[in-house]
mmCIF file of C-alpha atoms in Angstrom:
data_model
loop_
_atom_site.group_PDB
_atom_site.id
_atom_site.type_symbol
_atom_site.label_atom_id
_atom_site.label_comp_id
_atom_site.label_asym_id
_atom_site.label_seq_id
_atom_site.Cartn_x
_atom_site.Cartn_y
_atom_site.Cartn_z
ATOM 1 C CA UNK S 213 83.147 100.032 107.063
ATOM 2 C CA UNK S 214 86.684 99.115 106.320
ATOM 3 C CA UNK S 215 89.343 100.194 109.196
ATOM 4 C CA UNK S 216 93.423 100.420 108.894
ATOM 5 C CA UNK S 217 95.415 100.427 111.503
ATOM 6 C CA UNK S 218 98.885 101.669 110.442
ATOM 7 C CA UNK S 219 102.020 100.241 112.420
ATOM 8 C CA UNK S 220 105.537 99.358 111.595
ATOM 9 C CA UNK S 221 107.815 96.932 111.879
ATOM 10 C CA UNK S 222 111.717 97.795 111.953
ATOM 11 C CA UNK S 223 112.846 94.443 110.078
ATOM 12 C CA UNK S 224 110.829 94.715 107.010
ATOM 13 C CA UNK S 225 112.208 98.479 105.613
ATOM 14 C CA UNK S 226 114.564 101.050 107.400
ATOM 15 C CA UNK S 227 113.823 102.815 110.496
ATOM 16 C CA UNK S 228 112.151 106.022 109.171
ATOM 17 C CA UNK S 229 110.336 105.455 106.347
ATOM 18 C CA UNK S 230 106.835 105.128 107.963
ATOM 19 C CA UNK S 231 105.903 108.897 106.783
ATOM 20 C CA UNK S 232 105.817 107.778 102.839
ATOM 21 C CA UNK S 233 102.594 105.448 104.028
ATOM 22 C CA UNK S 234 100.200 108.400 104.479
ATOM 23 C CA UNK S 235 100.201 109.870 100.744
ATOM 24 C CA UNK S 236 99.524 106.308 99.427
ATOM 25 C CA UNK S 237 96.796 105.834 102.226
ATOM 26 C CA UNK S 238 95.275 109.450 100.761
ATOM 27 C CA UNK S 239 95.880 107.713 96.946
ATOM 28 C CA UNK S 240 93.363 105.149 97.978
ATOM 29 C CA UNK S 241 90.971 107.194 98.911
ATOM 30 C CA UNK S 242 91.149 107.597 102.807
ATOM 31 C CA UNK S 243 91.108 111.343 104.286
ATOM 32 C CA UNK S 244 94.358 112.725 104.839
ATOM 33 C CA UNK S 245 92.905 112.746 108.597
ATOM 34 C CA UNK S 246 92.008 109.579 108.494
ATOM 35 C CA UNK S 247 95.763 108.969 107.350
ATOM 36 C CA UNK S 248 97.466 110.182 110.228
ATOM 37 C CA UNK S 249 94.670 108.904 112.950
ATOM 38 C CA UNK S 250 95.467 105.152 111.574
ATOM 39 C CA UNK S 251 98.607 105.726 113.057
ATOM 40 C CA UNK S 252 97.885 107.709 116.489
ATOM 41 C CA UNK S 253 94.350 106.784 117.595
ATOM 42 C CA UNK S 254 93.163 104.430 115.650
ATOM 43 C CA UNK S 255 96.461 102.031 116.342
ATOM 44 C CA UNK S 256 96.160 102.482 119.908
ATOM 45 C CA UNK S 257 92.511 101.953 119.866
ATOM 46 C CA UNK S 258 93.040 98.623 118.344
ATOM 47 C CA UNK S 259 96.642 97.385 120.300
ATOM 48 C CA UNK S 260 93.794 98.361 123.258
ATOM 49 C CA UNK S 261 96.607 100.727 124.139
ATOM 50 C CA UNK S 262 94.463 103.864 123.873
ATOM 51 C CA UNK S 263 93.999 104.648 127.991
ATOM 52 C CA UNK S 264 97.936 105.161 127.388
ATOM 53 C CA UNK S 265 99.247 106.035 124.089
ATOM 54 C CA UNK S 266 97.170 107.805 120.480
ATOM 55 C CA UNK S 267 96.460 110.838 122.184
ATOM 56 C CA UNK S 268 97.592 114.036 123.374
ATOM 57 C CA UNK S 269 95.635 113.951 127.157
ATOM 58 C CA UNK S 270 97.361 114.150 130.048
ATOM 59 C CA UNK S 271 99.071 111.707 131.850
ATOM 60 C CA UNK S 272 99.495 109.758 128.117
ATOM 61 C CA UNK S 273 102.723 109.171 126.758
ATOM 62 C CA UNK S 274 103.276 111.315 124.081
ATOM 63 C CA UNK S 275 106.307 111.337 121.429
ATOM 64 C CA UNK S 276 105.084 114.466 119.404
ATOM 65 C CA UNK S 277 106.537 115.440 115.753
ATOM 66 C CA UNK S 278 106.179 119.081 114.613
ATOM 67 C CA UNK S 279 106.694 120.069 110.552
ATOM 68 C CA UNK S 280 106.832 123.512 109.321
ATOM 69 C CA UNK S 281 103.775 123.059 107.466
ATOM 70 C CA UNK S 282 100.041 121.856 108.047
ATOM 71 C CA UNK S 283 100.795 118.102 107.213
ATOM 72 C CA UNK S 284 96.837 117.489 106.270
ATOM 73 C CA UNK S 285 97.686 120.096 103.094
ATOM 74 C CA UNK S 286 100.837 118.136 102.204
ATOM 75 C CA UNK S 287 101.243 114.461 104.062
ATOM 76 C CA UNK S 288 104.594 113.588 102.134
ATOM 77 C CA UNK S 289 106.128 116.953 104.870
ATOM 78 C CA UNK S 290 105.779 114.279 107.305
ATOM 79 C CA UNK S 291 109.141 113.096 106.250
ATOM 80 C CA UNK S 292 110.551 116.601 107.011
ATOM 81 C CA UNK S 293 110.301 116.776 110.611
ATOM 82 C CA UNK S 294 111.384 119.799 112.640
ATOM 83 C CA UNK S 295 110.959 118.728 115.983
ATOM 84 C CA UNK S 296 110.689 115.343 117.974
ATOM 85 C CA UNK S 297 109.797 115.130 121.529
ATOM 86 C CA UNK S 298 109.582 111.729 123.265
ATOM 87 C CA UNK S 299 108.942 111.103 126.919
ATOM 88 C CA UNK S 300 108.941 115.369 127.231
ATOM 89 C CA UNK S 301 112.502 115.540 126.637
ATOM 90 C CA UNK S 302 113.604 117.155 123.115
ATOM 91 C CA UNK S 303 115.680 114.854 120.489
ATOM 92 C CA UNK S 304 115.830 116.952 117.888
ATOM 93 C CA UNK S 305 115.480 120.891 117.671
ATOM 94 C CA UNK S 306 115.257 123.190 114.280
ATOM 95 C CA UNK S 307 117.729 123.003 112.232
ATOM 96 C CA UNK S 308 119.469 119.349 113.362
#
């Protein structure tokens, strides 16, 4: 079994480019699923940050996204993001 873990680093590309990852993940023949849970679970799981971060349980830290459409039809809508929550407060509403 072959397992990616999907993570970033800020010096390499610009900020905010992570999203274009998950169609060429789905290219090479992961799920589209899988795609996203290399970077939510499956990253925390292996940071062994996953008692605090990957998930959306209580008392977790959660930064959310939110897209207008089901991303697991269409990954490259990740890069349209409608909503960003982070620490519960709201960053960016519809239509910013």
């Amino acid at each position: 079994m072959k397992i990616i873990v999907c993570g970033t680093d800020a010096a390499v590309y610009p900020h905010g480019l992570d999203a274009g990852r998950f169609p060429i993940m789905v290219e090479r023949g992961m799920t589209p699923m899988e795609a996203v849970q290399a970077a939510t679970s499956v990253a925390a799981r292996y940071m062994d940050w996953s008692d605090r971060v990957g998930s959306l349980k209580a008392g977790r830290c959660r930064d959310v996204i939110a897209v207008k459409v089901d991303p697991l039809v269409d990954l490259g809508r990740l890069r349209d993001v409608a909503l960003v929550v982070k620490g519960g407060d709201v960053i960016r509403e519809p239509g910013h």
